[in-house]
PDB file of C-alpha atoms in Angstrom:
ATOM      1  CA  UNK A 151      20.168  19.732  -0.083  1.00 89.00           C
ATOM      2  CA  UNK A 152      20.095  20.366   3.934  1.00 94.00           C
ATOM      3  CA  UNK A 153      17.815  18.949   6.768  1.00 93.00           C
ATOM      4  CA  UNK A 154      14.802  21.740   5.700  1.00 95.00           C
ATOM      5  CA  UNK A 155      14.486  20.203   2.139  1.00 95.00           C
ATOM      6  CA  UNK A 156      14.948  16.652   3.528  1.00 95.00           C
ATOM      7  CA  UNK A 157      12.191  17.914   5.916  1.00 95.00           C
ATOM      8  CA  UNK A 158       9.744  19.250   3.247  1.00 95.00           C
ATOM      9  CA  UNK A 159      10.451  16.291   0.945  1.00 95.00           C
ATOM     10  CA  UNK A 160       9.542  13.986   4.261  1.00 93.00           C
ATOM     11  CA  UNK A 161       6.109  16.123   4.855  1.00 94.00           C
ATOM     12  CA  UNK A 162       5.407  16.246   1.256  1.00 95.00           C
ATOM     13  CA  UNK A 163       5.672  12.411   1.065  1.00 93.00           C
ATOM     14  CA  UNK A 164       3.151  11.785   3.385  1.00 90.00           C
ATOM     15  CA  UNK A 165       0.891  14.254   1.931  1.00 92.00           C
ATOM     16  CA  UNK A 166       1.769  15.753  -1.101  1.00 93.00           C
ATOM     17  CA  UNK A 167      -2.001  17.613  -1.341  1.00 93.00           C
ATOM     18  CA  UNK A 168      -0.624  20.033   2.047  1.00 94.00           C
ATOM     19  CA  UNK A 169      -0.327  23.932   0.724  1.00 95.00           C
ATOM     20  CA  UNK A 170       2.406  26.070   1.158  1.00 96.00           C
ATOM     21  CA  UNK A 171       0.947  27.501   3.782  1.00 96.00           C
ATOM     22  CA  UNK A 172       0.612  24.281   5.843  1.00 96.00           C
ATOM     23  CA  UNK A 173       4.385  23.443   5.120  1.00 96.00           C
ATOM     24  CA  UNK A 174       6.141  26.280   6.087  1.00 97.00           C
ATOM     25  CA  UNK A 175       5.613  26.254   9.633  1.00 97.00           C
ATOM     26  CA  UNK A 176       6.025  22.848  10.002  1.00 96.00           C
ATOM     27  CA  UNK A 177       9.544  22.858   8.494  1.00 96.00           C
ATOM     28  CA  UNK A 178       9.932  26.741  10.262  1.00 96.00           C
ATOM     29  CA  UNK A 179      10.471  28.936   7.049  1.00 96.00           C
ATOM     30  CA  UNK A 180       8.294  31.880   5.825  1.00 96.00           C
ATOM     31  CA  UNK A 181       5.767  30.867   3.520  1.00 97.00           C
ATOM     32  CA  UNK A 182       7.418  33.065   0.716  1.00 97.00           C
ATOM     33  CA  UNK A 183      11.160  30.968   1.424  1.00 97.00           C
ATOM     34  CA  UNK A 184       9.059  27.697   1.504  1.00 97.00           C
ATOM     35  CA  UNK A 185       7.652  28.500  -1.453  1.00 97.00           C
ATOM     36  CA  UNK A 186      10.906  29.055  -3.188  1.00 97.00           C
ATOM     37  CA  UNK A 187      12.628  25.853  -1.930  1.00 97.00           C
ATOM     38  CA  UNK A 188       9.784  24.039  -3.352  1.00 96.00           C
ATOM     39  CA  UNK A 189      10.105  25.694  -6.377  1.00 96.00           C
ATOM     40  CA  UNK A 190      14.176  24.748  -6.393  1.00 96.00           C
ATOM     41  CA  UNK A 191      13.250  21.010  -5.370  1.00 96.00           C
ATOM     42  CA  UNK A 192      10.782  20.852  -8.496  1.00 96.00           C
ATOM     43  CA  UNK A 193      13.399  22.633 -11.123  1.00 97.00           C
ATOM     44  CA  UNK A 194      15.718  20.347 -10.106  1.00 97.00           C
ATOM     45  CA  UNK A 195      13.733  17.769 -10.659  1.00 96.00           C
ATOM     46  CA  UNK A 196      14.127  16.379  -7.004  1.00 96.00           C
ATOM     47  CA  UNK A 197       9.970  16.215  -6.781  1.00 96.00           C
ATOM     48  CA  UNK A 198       8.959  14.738 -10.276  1.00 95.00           C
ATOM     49  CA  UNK A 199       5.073  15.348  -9.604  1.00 93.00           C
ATOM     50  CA  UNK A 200       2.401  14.617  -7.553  1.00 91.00           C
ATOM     51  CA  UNK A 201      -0.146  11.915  -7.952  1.00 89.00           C
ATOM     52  CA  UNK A 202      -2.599  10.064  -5.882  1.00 88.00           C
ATOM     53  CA  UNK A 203      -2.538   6.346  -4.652  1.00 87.00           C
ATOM     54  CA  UNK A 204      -5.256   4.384  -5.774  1.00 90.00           C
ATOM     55  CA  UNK A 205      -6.327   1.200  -4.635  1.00 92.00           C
ATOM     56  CA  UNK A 206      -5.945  -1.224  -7.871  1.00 93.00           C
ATOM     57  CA  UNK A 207      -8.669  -3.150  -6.702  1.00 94.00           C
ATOM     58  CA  UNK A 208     -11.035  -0.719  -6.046  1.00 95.00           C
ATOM     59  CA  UNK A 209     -10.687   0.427 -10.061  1.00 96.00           C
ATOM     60  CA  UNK A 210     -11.016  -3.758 -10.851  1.00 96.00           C
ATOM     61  CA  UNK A 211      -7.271  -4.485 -11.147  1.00 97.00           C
ATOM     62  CA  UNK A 212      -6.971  -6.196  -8.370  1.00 95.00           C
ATOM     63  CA  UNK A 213      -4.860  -9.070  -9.999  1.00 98.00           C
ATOM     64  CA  UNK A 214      -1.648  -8.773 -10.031  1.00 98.00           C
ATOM     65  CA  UNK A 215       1.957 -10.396 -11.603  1.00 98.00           C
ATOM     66  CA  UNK A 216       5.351 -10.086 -11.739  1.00 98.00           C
ATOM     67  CA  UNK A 217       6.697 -10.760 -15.399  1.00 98.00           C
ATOM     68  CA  UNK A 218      10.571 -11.590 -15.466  1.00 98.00           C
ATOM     69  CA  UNK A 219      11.547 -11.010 -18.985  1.00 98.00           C
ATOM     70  CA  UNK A 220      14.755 -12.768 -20.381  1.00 97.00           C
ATOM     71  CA  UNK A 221      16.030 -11.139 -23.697  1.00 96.00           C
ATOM     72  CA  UNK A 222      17.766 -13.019 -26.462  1.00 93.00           C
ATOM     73  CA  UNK A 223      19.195 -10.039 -28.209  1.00 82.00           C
ATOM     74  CA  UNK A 224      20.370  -7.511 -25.893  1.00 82.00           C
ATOM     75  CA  UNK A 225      21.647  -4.991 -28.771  1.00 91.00           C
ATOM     76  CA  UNK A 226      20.611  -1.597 -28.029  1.00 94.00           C
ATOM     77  CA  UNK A 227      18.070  -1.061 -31.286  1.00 95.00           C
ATOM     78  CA  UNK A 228      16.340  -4.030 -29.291  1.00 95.00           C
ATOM     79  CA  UNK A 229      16.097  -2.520 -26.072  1.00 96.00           C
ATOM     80  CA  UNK A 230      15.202   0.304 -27.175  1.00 96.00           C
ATOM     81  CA  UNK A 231      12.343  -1.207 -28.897  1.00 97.00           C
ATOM     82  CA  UNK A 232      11.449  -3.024 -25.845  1.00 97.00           C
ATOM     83  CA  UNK A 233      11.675  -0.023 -23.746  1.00 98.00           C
ATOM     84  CA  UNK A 234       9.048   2.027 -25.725  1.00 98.00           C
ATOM     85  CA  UNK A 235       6.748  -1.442 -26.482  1.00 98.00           C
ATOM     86  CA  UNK A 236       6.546  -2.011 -22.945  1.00 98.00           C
ATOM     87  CA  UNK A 237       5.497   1.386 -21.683  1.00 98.00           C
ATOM     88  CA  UNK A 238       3.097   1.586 -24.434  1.00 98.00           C
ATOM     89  CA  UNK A 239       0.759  -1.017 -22.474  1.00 98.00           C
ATOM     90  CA  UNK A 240      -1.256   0.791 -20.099  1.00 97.00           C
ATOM     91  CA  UNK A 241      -1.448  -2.377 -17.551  1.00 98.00           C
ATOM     92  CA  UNK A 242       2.069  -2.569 -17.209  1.00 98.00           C
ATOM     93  CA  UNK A 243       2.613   0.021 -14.184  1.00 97.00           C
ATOM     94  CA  UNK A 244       5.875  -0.466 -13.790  1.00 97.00           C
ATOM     95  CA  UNK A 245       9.075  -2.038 -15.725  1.00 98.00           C
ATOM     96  CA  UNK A 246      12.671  -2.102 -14.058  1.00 98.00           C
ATOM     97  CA  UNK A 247      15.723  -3.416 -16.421  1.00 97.00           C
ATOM     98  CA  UNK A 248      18.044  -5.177 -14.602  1.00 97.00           C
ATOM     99  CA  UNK A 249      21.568  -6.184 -13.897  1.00 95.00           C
ATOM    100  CA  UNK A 250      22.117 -10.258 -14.460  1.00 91.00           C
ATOM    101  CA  UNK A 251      19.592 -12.789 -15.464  1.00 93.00           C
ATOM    102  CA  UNK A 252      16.379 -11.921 -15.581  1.00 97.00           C
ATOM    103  CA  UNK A 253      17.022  -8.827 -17.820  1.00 97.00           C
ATOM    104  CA  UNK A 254      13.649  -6.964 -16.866  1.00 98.00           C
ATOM    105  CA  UNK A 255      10.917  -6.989 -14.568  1.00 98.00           C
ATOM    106  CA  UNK A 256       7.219  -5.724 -15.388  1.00 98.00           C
ATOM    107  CA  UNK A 257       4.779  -5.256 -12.992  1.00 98.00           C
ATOM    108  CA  UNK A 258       1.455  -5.887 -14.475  1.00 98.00           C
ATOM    109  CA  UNK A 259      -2.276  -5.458 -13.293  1.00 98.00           C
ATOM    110  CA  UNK A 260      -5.297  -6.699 -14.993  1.00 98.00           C
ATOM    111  CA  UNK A 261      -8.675  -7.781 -13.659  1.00 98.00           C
ATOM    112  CA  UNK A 262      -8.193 -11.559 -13.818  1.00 97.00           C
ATOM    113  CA  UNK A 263      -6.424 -14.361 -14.738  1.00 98.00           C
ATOM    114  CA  UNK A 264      -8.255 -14.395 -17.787  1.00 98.00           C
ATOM    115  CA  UNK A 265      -7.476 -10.680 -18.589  1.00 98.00           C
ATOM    116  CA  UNK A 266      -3.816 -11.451 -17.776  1.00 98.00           C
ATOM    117  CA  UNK A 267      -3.651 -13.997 -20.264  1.00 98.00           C
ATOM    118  CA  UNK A 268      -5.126 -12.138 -23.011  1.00 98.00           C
ATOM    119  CA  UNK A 269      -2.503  -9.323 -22.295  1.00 98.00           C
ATOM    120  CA  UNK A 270       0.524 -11.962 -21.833  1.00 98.00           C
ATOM    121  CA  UNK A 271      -0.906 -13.500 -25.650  1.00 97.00           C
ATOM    122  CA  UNK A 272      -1.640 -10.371 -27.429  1.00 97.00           C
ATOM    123  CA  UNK A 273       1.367  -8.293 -25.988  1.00 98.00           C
ATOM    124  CA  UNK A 274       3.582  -9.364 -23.996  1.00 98.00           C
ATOM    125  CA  UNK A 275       4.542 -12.091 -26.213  1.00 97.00           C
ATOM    126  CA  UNK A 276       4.865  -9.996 -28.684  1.00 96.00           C
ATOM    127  CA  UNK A 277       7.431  -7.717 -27.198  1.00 97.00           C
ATOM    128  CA  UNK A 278      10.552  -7.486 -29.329  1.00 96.00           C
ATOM    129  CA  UNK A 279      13.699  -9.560 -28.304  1.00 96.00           C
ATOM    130  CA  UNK A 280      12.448 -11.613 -26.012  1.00 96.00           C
ATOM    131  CA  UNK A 281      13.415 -15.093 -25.266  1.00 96.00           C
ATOM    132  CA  UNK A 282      11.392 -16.116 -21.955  1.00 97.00           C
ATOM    133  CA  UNK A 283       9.105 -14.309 -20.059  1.00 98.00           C
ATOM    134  CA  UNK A 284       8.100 -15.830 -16.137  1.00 98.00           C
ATOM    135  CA  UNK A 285       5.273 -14.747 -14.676  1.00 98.00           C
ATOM    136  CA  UNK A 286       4.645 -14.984 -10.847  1.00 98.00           C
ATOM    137  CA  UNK A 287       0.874 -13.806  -9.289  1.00 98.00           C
ATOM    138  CA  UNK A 288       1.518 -11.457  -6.062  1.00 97.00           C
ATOM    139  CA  UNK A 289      -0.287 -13.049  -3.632  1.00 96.00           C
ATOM    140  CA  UNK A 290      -0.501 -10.103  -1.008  1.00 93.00           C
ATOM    141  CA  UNK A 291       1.233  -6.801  -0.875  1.00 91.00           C
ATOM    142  CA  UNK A 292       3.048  -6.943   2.166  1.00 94.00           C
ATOM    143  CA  UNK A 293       4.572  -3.378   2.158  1.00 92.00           C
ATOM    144  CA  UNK A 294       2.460  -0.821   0.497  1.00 85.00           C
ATOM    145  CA  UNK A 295       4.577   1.620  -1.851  1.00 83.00           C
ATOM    146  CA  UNK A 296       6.155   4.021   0.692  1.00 84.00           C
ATOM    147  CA  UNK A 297       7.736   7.288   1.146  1.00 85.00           C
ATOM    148  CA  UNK A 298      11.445   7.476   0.626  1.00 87.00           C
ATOM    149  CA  UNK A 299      13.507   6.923   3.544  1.00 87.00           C
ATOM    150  CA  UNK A 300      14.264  10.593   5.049  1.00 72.00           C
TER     151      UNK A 300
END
């Protein structure tokens, strides 16, 4: 990876909807080499995908909570388990297992309180091998997901 595909990663980052043609002068290759380092960045699984931002609240899920999960069996059949439980609930946009105590964090949005709390009964609850769960209501994104530094 050189400064061109750090460059086209940077411009794609800001707006991955920008064709070819847009790119390649801006990072000061031929369309047709542009192309193919795009190509090379995607095979190698450098760009995963493209997807738009939404606004959570503008779709009603404007509530929003950070679950700490503490496991009490931390055998691999269990995680496992876990792993697949967890991103089988649609509302849970984003699950991180960690080093240390707590041994996961979910980030969960729902409509309400009262949505969360069916969600935390009826699933999370449920979720194999775990001991505690903590759940902490974002009170105001203060950095909005970003672009990768360059």
């Amino acid at each position: 990876m050189d400064g061109i595909d750090r460059k086209i990663l940077a411009l794609l980052q800001e707006d991955g909807r920008q064709k070819v043609t847009e790119l390649a002068p801006r990072v000061q290759l031929s369309v047709s080499r542009c192309h193919r380092r795009l190509r090379e960045l995607e095979n190698a699984g450098v760009i995963k995908g493209y997807k738009a931002i939404i606004d959570a609240s503008s779709v009603g899920l404007g509530f929003e909570v950070l679950v700490f999960v503490t496991m009490s069996q931390e055998e691999r059949k269990t995680l496992t388990k876990f792993d697949a439980a967890v991103a089988a609930i649609p509302n849970v946009v984003h699950a991180q297992r960690l080093f240390g105590d707590p041994d996961y964090l979910l980030r969960v949005v729902t409509a309400d309180l009262a949505s969360y709390q069916r969600l935390y009964m009826e699933h999370l609850a449920e979720l194999p091998g775990v001991q505690r769960l903590n759940s902490t209501i974002v009170m105001e994104q203060v950095v909005e997901p970003r672009p990768l530094p360059a």
